[in-house]
Coordinates of C-alpha atoms in Angstrom, one line a residue:
X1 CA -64.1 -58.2 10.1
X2 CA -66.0 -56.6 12.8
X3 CA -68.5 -58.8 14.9
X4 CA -71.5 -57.5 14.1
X5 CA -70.6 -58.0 10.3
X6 CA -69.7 -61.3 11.1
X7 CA -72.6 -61.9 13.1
X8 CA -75.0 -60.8 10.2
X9 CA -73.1 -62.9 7.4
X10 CA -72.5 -65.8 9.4
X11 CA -76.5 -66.2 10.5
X12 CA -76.8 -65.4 6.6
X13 CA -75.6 -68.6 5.8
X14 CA -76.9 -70.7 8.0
X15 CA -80.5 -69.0 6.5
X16 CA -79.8 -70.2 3.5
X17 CA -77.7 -72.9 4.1
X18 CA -81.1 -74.4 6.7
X19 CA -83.1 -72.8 3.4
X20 CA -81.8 -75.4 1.2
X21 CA -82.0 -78.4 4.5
X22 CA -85.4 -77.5 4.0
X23 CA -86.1 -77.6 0.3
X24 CA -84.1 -80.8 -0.4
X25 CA -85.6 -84.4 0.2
X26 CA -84.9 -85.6 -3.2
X27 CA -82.7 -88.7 -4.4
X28 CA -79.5 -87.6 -6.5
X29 CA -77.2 -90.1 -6.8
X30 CA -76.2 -93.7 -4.1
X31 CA -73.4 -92.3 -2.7
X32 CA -74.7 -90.3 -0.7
X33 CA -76.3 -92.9 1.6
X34 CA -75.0 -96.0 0.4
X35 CA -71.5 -94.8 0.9
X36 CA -71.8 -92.6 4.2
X37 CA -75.0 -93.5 6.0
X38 CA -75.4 -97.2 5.0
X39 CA -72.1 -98.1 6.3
X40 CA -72.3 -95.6 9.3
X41 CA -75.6 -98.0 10.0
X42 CA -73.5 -101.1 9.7
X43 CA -70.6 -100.2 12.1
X44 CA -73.1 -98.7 14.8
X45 CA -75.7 -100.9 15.0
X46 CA -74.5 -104.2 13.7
X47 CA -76.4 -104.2 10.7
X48 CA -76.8 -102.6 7.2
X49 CA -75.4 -103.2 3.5
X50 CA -71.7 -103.0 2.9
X51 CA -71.0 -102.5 -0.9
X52 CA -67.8 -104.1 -2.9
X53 CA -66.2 -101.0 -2.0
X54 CA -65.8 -101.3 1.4
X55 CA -65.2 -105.2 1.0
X56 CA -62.1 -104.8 -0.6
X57 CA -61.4 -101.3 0.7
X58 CA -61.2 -98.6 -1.1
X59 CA -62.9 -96.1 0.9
X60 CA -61.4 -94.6 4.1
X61 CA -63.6 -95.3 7.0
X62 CA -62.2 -91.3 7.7
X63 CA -64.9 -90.3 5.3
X64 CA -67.8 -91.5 7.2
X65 CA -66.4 -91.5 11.1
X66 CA -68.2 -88.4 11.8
X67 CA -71.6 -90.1 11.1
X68 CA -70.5 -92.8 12.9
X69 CA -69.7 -90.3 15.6
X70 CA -73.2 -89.2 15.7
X71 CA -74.4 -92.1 15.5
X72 CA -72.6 -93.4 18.6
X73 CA -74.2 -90.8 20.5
X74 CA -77.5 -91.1 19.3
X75 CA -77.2 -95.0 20.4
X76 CA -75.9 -94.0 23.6
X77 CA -78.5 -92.2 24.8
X78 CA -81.5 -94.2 23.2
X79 CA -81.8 -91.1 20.5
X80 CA -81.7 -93.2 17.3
X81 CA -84.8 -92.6 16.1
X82 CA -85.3 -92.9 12.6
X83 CA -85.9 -89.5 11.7
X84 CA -82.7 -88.6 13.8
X85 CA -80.8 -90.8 11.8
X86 CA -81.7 -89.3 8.8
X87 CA -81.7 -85.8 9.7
X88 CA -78.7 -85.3 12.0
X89 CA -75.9 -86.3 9.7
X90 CA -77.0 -83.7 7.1
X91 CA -78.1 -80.8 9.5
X92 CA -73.9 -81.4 10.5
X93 CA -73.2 -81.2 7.1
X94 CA -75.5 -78.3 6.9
X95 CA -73.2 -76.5 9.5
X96 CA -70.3 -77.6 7.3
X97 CA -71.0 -76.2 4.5
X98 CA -71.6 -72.8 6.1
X99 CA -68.2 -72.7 8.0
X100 CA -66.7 -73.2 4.3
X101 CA -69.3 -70.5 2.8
X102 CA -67.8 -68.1 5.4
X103 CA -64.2 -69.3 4.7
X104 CA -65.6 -68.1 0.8
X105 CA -66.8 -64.9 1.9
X106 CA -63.8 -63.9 3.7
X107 CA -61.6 -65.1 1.1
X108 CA -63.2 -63.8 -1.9
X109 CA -63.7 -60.4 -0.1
X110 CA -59.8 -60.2 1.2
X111 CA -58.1 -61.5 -1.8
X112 CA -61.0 -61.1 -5.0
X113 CA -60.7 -57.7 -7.6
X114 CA -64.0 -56.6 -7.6
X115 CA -64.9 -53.8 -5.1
X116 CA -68.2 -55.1 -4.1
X117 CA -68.6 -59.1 -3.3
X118 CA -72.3 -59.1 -3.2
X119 CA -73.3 -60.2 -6.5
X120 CA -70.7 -62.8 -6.4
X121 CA -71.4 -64.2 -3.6
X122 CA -75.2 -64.4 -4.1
X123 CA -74.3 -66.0 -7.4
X124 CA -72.5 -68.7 -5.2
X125 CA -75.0 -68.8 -2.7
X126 CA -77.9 -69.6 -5.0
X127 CA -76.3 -71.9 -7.5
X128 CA -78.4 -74.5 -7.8
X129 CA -76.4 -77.2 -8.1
X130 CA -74.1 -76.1 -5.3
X131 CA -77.1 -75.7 -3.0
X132 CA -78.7 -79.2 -3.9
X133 CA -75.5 -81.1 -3.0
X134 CA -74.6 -78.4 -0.2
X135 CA -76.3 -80.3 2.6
X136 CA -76.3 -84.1 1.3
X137 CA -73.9 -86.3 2.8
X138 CA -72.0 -87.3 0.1
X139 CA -68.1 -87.8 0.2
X140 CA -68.1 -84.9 -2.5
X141 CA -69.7 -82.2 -0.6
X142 CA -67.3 -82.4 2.0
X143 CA -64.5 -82.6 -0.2
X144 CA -65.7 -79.3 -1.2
X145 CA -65.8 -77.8 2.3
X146 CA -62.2 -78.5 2.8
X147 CA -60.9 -77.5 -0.4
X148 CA -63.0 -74.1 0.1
X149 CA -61.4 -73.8 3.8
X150 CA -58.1 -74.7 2.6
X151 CA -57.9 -72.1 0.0
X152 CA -58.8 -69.4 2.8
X153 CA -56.0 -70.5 4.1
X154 CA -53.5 -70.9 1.5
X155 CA -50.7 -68.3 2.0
X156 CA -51.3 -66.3 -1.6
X157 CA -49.0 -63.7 -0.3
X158 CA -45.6 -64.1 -0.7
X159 CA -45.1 -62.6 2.7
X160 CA -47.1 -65.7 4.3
X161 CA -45.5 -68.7 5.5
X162 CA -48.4 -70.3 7.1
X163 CA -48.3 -74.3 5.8
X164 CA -51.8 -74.8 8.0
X165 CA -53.8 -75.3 4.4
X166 CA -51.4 -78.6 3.5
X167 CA -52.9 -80.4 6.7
X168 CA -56.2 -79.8 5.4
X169 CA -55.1 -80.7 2.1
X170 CA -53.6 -84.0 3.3
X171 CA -57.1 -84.8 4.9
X172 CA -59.2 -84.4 1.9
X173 CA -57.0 -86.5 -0.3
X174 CA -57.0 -89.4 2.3
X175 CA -61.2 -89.3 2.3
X176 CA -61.0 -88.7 -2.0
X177 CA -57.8 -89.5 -3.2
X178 CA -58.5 -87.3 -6.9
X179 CA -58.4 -84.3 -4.6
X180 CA -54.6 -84.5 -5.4
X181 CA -55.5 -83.6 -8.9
X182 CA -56.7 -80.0 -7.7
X183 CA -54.0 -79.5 -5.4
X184 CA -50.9 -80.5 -7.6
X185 CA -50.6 -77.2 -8.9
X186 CA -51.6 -75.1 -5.9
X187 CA -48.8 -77.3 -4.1
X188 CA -46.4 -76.7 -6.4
X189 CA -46.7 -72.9 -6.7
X190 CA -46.4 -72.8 -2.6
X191 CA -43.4 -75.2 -3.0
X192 CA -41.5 -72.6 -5.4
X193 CA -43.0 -69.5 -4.6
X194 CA -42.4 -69.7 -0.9
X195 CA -38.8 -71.2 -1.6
X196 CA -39.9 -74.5 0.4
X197 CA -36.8 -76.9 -0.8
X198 CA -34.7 -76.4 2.3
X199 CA -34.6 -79.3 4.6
X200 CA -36.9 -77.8 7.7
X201 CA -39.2 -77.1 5.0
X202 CA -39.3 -80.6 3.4
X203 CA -39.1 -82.2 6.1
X204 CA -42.3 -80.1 7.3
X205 CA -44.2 -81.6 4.1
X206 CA -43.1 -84.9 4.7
X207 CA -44.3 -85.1 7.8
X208 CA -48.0 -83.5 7.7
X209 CA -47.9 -86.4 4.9
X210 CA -46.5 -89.7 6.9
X211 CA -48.6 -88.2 9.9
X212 CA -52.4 -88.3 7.9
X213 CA -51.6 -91.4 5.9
X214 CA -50.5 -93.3 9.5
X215 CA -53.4 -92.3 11.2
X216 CA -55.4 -93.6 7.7
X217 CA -53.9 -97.1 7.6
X218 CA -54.5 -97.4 11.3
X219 CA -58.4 -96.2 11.5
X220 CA -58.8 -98.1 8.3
X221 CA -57.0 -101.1 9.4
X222 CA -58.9 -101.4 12.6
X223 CA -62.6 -101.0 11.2
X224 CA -61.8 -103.3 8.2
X225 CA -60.3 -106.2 10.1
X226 CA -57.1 -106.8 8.4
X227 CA -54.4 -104.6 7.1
X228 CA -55.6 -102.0 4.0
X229 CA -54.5 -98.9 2.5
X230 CA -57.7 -98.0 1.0
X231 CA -55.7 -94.9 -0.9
X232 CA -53.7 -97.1 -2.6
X233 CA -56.7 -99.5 -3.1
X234 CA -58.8 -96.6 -4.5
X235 CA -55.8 -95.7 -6.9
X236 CA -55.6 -99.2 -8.1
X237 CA -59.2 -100.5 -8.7
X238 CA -60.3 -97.1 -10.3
X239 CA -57.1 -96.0 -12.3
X240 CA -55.3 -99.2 -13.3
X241 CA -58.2 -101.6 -13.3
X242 CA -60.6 -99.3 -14.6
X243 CA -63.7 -100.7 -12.5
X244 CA -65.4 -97.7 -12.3
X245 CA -65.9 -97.7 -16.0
X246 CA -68.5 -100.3 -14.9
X247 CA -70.9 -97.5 -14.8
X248 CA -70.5 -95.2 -17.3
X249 CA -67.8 -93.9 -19.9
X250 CA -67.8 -90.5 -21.3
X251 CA -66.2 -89.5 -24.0
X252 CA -63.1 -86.6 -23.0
X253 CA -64.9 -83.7 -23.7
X254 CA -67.9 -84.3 -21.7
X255 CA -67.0 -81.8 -18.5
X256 CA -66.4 -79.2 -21.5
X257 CA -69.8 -80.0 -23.2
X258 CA -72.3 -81.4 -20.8
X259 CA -70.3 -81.5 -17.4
X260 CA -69.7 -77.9 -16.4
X261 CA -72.3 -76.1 -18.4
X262 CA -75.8 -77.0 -17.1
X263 CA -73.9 -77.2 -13.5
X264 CA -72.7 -73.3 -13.8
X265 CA -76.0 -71.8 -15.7
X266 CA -75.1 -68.8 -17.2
X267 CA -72.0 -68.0 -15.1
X268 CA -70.3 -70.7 -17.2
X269 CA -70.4 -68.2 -20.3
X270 CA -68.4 -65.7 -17.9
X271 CA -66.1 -68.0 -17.0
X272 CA -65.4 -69.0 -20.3
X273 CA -64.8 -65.3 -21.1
X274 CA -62.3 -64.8 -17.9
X275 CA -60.6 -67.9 -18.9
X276 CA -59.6 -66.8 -21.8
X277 CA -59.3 -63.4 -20.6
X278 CA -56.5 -64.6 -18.2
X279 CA -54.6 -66.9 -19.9
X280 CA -53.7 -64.4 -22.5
X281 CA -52.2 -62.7 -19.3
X282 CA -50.7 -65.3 -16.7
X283 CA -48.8 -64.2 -14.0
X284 CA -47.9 -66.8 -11.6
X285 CA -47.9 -64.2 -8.5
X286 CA -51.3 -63.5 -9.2
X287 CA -54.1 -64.9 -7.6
X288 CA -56.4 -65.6 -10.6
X289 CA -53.6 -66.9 -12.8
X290 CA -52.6 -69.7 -10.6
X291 CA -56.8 -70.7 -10.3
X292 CA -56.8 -70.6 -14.0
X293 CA -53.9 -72.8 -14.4
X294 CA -55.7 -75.4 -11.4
X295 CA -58.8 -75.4 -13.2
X296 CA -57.7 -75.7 -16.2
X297 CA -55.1 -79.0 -15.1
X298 CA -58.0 -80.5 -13.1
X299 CA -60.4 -80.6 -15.7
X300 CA -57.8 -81.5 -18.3
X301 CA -56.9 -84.7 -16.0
X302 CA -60.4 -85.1 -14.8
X303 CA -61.3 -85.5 -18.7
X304 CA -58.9 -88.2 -18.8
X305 CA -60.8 -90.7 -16.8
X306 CA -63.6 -92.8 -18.4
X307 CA -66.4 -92.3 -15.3
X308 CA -66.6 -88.9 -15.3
X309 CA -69.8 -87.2 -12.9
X310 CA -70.9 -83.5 -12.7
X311 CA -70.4 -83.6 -8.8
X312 CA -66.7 -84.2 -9.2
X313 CA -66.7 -80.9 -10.5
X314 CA -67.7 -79.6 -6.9
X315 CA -64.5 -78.6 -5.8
X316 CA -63.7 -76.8 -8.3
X317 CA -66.8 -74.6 -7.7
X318 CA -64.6 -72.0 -5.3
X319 CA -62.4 -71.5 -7.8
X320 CA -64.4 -70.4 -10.5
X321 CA -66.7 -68.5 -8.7
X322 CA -63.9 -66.6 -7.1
X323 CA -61.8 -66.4 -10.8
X324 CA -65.2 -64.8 -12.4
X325 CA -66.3 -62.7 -9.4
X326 CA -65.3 -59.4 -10.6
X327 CA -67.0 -60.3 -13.9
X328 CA -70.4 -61.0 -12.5
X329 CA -70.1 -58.0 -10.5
X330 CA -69.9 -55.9 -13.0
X331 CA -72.4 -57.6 -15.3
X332 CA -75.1 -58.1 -12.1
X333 CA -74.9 -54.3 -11.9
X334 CA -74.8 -53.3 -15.5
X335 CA -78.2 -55.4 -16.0
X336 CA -79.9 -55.5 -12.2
X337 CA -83.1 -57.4 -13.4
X338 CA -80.8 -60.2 -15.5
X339 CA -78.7 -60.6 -12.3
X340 CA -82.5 -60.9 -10.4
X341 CA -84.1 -63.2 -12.8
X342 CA -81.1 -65.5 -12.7
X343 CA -81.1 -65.4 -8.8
X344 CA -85.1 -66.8 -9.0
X345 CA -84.9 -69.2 -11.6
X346 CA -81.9 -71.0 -9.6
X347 CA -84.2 -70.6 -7.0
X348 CA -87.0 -72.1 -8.8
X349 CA -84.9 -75.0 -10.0
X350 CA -83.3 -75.5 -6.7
X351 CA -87.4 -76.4 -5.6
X352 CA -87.7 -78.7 -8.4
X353 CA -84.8 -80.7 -8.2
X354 CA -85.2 -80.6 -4.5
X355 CA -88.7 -81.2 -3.9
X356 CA -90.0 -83.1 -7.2
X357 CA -87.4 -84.7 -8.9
X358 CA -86.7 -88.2 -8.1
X359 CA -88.4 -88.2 -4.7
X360 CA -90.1 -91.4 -4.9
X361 CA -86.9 -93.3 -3.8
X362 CA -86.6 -91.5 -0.7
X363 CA -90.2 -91.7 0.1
X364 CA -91.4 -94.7 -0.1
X365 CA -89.0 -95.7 2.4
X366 CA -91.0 -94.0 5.3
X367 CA -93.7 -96.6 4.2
X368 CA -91.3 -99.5 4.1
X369 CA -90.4 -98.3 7.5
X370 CA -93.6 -99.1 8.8
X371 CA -93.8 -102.6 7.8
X372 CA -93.6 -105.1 10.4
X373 CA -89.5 -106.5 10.8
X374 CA -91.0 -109.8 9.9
X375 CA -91.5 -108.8 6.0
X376 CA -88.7 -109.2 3.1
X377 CA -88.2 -106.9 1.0
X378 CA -87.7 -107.3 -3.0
X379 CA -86.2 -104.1 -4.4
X380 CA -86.7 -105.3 -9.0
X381 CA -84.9 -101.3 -9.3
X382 CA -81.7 -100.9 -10.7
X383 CA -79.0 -101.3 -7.9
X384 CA -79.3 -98.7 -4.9
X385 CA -82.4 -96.7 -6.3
X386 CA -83.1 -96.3 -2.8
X387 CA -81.5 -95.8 0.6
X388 CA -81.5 -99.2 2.6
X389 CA -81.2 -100.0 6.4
X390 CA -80.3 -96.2 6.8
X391 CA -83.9 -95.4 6.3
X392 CA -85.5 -98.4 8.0
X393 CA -83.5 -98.8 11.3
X394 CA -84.5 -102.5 11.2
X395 CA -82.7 -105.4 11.1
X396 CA -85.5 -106.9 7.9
X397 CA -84.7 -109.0 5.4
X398 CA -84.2 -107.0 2.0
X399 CA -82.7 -108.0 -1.3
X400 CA -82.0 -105.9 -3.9
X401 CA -80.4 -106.2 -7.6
X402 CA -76.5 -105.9 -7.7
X403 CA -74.3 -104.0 -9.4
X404 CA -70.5 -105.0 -8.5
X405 CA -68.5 -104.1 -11.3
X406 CA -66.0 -107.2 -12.7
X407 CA -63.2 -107.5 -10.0
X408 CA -62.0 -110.7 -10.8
X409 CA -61.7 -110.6 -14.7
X410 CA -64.5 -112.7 -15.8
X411 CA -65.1 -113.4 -19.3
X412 CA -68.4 -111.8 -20.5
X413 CA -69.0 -110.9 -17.2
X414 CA -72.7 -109.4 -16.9
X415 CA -73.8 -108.1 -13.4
X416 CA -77.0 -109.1 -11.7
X417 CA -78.9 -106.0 -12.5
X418 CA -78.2 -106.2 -16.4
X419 CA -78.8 -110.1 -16.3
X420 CA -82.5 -109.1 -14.8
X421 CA -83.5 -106.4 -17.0
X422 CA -82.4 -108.3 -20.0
X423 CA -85.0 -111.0 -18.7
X424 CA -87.1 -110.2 -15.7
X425 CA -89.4 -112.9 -16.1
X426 CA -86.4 -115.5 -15.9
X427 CA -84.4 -114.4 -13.1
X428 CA -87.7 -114.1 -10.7
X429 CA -88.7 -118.0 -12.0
X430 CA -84.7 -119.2 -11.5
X431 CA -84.8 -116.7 -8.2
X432 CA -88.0 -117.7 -6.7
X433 CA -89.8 -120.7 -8.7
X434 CA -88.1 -123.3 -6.6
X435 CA -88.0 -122.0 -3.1
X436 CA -90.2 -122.7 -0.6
X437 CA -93.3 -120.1 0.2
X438 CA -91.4 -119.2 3.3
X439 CA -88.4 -117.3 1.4
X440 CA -90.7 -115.3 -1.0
X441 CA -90.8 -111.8 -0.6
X442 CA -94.3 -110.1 1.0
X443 CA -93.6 -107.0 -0.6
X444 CA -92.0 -105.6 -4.3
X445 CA -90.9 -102.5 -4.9
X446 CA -90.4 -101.3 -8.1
X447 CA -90.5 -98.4 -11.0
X448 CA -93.8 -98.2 -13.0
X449 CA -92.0 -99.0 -16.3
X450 CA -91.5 -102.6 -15.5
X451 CA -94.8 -103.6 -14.4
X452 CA -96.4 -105.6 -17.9
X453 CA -93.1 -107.5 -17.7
X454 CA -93.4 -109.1 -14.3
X455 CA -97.4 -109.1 -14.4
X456 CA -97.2 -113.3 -14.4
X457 CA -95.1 -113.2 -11.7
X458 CA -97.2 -110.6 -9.4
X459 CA -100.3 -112.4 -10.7
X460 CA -98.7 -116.1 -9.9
X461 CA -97.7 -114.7 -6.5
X462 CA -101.1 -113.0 -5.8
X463 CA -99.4 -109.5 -5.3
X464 CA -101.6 -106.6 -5.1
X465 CA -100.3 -103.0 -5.5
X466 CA -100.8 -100.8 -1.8
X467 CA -98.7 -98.3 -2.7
X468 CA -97.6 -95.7 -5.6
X469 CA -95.1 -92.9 -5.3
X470 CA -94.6 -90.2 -7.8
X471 CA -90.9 -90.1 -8.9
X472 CA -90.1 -88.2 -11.5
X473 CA -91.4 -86.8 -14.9
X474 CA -88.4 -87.4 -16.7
X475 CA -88.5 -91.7 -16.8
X476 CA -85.9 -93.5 -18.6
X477 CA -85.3 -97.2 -20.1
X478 CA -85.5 -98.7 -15.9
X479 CA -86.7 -95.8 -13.8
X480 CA -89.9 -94.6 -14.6
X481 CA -92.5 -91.7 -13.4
X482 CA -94.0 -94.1 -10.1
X483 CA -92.7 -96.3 -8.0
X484 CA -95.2 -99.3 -6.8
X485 CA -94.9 -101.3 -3.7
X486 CA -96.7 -104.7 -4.1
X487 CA -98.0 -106.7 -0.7
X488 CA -97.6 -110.5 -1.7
X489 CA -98.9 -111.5 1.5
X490 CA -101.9 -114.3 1.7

């Protein structure tokens, strides 16, 4: 590629990539602050909310050290304002994302069927899902990235021996240990393919392997104050306890049915039709075939869990899009003004979700930001509705309802946020009846939909509402269309 072609795609990206910075403010799902920034928080400054995952570690403090990175600077040079905080770690991740969209390009357009890219690649670029996770910091997104940059540099010619895409690989299972699952068959076509099962070679995989997992226990060790293998962890609390069921439990077919469709739009109907397309044709030197067969595995094992999330579907986004390029390329051309339409109403979605949906959570915090460090906070929402000390950068007392799933086997085990709901006026009188005024909250923060069920309690505690948030117009049983902040302050 020429320089001025890779000037002009590169600064491309970053458009869009900034394009989509821009657009999305809105809350998805906890992880990506409670699991990255929250924790980042806690190891810079001291303070912040550690959840039962990094207790008993199963996360690898790898995942988050660039934040903390940042962070560390910011500190250092009396940076660490609170828009700073929020805005540096995903304007890196912003930059990420676009070295791993230009790893896309140039792999799609050096190893893809179709003759012309464009359509593809627009398709990719304007997915709305993609481009709504694309610059969170969620341990997801940048599993993506490295799965996208360590597919450009998977040798797919037999005539390539480069093994510089199985360090990258060894990386992104150590942050997200299920990233195995995508790269079990990639792995073992390389393995056979390439004739790997001499000794230099083996001993070459073994170790890029001991090599990560080392410098994993160590880093992990060290930050979590005793000894931990938070892979193995990870692998034991999610697979054979099953904790992670805590959540949610789908049933198998869910990625099929509601997983992968409304993620995809209507590309999902064209991969279906490539998909089958292929499979009546594998051939395990070819490049689509062996994405198929990847796709079709992950998914397969994917299904197998009980928690199952449309964003763990992210890595397998490269994939697709490259195995259905050709396809949309000729569709995008037969019907220009389909292709066009398509492009604006991901566009138009992308505004929504990014803009409208669900923002209350992460605005009200700019308000609760503003209150003086003397005030406690009272979040009655279900468990991590909101960023925490991420978005306050103060060291103020907060409670909010838990959610730890059952690690130590307890019979009819019901976790604080489920005990609340099924009784709100009864927790607050056992939670707060007793205690002393001192240790009552000045200020509640809560969804709309629980309001006439903790009206005693606000009116007891002569709470008056100073603040409400639109949130989203889709409410369900515990999150509702506003979110009110009540001063209880005399």
């Amino acid at each position: 590629m020429k320089y001025p072609t890779l000037l002009i795609v590169g600064t491309s990206l970053l458009s869009i990539r900034l394009f989509h910075l821009y657009i999305v403010h809105s809350w998805y799902v906890p992880d990506e602050y409670w699991q990255s920034l929250e924790i980042a928080h806690y190891i810079t400054f001291g303070f912040g909310y550690r959840t039962w995952e990094w207790i008993v570690g199963i996360r690898s403090y790898i995942s988050v050290s660039w934040i903390v990175i940042i962070y560390q600077i910011l500190k250092y040079f009396s940076l660490d304002t609170l828009q700073l905080l929020i805005w540096s770690p995903r304007f890196l991740q912003t930059l990420f994302s676009t070295y791993s969209d230009y790893c896309f390009v140039c792999w799609i357009q050096k190893r893809a069927k179709c003759s012309n890219v464009f359509w593809p690649l627009v398709c990719y670029m304007t997915n709305p899902f993609l481009a709504y996770c694309s610059t969170r910091t969620l341990v997801n997104t940048l599993e993506t990235n490295l799965t996208t940059i360590a597919l450009y540099y998977y040798p797919w010619s037999l005539k390539s021996k480069d093994v510089t895409f199985l360090w990258i690989v060894a990386f992104v299972c150590i942050i997200r240990p299920t990233a195995i699952i995508v790269w079990i068959p990639l792995i073992v076509f390389d393995f056979f393919a390439h004739k790997r099962y001499n000794v230099n070679n083996l001993a070459r995989y073994i170790c890029i392997g001991l090599t990560s997992i080392i410098f994993s226990i160590t880093l992990d060790t060290y930050l979590h104050g005793s000894f931990v293998v938070t892979q193995w962890n990870f692998l034991y609390y999610n697979i054979i306890k099953k904790v992670n069921a805590h959540y949610s439990i789908e049933n198998w077919y869910w990625y099929f049915v509601s997983g992968l469709p409304p993620v995809l739009g209507p590309v999902f109907f064209i991969f279906i039709y490539c998909f089958i397309k292929k499979l009546r044709f594998i051939n395990l030197y070819d490049t689509d075939s062996k994405l198929v067969i990847t796709v079709f595995w992950s998914l397969s094992v994917l299904s197998m869990v009980a928690h199952k999330e449309q964003r763990f579907l992210l890595p397998l986004f490269p994939m697709i899009f490259f195995i259905t390029s050709e396809q949309i390329s000729v569709v995008c051309k037969k019907f220009i003004k389909l292709g066009t339409l398509t492009v604006i109403l991901n566009i138009i979605v992308l505004i929504y979700l990014g803009r409208y949906h669900q923002i209350g959570s992460t605005s009200v915090m700019s308000h609760l930001a503003e209150l003086p460090q003397h005030s406690k906070l009272l979040f009655l929402m279900p468990c991590h509705s909101t960023p925490l000390f991420s978005h306050l950068h103060m060291n103020i007392t907060a409670r909010i309802l838990t959610c730890e799933p059952n690690l130590h086997g307890i019979s009819n085990y019901t976790d604080e946020a489920d005990v609340f709901f099924e009784n709100p006026n009864k927790w607050l009188e056992e939670s707060y009846s007793a205690e002393s005024k001192k240790n009552l909250p000045t200020h509640i923060v809560m969804f709309d939909q629980l309001l006439n069920k903790v009206q005693a309690f606000l009116t007891r505690g002569k709470c008056k509402n100073i603040l409400t948030i639109f949130h989203s117009d889709f409410p369900s049983a515990r999150t509702g269309q506003y979110i009110y902040v009540f001063s209880c302050i005399k």
